[in-house]
CSV table of C-alpha atoms in Angstrom, one decimal:
chain,number,residue,atom,x,y,z
A,1,UNK,CA,105.5,102.1,68.1
A,2,UNK,CA,102.4,102.1,70.4
A,3,UNK,CA,101.1,99.1,72.1
A,4,UNK,CA,97.7,97.4,72.1
A,5,UNK,CA,95.9,97.9,75.4
A,6,UNK,CA,94.4,94.8,76.9
A,7,UNK,CA,92.2,94.3,79.9
A,8,UNK,CA,92.8,91.3,82.2
A,9,UNK,CA,91.0,89.2,84.8
A,10,UNK,CA,92.9,86.5,86.4
A,11,UNK,CA,91.5,84.5,89.5
A,12,UNK,CA,93.6,82.0,91.4
A,13,UNK,CA,93.2,79.6,94.1
A,14,UNK,CA,95.6,77.8,96.4
A,15,UNK,CA,96.0,75.8,99.5
A,16,UNK,CA,97.2,77.4,102.6
A,17,UNK,CA,97.1,75.7,106.1
A,18,UNK,CA,93.9,73.6,106.2
A,19,UNK,CA,92.0,75.9,103.9
A,20,UNK,CA,91.8,77.3,100.5
A,21,UNK,CA,92.5,80.8,99.5
A,22,UNK,CA,91.7,82.5,96.3
A,23,UNK,CA,92.2,86.1,94.9
A,24,UNK,CA,91.0,87.8,91.7
A,25,UNK,CA,93.2,90.5,89.9
A,26,UNK,CA,92.3,92.7,87.2
A,27,UNK,CA,93.7,95.6,85.3
A,28,UNK,CA,95.2,96.6,82.2
A,29,UNK,CA,98.5,95.7,80.2
A,30,UNK,CA,100.1,97.4,77.2
A,31,UNK,CA,101.7,95.0,74.8
A,32,UNK,CA,103.3,95.4,71.2
A,33,UNK,CA,101.1,94.2,68.5
A,34,UNK,CA,101.3,90.7,67.7
A,35,UNK,CA,102.6,89.9,70.9
A,36,UNK,CA,102.2,86.4,72.5
A,37,UNK,CA,99.1,86.1,74.6
A,38,UNK,CA,100.5,83.1,76.5
A,39,UNK,CA,103.5,85.2,77.3
A,40,UNK,CA,101.2,87.8,78.7
A,41,UNK,CA,99.3,85.2,80.9
A,42,UNK,CA,102.6,83.7,82.3
A,43,UNK,CA,103.8,87.1,83.3
A,44,UNK,CA,100.5,87.9,85.0
A,45,UNK,CA,100.2,84.8,86.8
A,46,UNK,CA,104.2,85.4,88.0
A,47,UNK,CA,103.2,88.9,89.0
A,48,UNK,CA,100.2,87.6,91.1
A,49,UNK,CA,102.1,84.8,92.7
A,50,UNK,CA,105.0,87.2,93.6
A,51,UNK,CA,102.9,90.2,95.1
A,52,UNK,CA,100.6,88.1,97.0
A,53,UNK,CA,103.4,85.7,98.2
A,54,UNK,CA,101.5,82.7,97.2
A,55,UNK,CA,103.6,79.5,98.8
A,56,UNK,CA,102.3,77.0,96.1
A,57,UNK,CA,101.6,76.7,92.7
A,58,UNK,CA,98.0,78.0,92.4
A,59,UNK,CA,95.1,76.8,90.2
A,60,UNK,CA,93.9,79.2,87.9
A,61,UNK,CA,89.8,79.5,88.3
A,62,UNK,CA,89.3,81.9,85.5
A,63,UNK,CA,91.2,84.0,83.0
A,64,UNK,CA,90.5,86.6,80.5
A,65,UNK,CA,92.3,88.9,78.3
A,66,UNK,CA,90.3,91.1,76.0
A,67,UNK,CA,91.8,94.1,73.7
A,68,UNK,CA,90.4,97.3,74.6
A,69,UNK,CA,88.5,99.3,71.9
């Protein structure tokens, strides 16, 4: 069964040293129909933290998950 393609934008900010750092990631995820949208968010947030070696829990500044047409 084919999945549904979603476009996401996730922007986070965290404390590092004496300043704040932020990063915005965007891309596409392929999820099965009826998939849990909150689980998609959790997976994306964990991925961004791991890939960018963010040392603390970041604050989410913006998140969007839209189904592609």
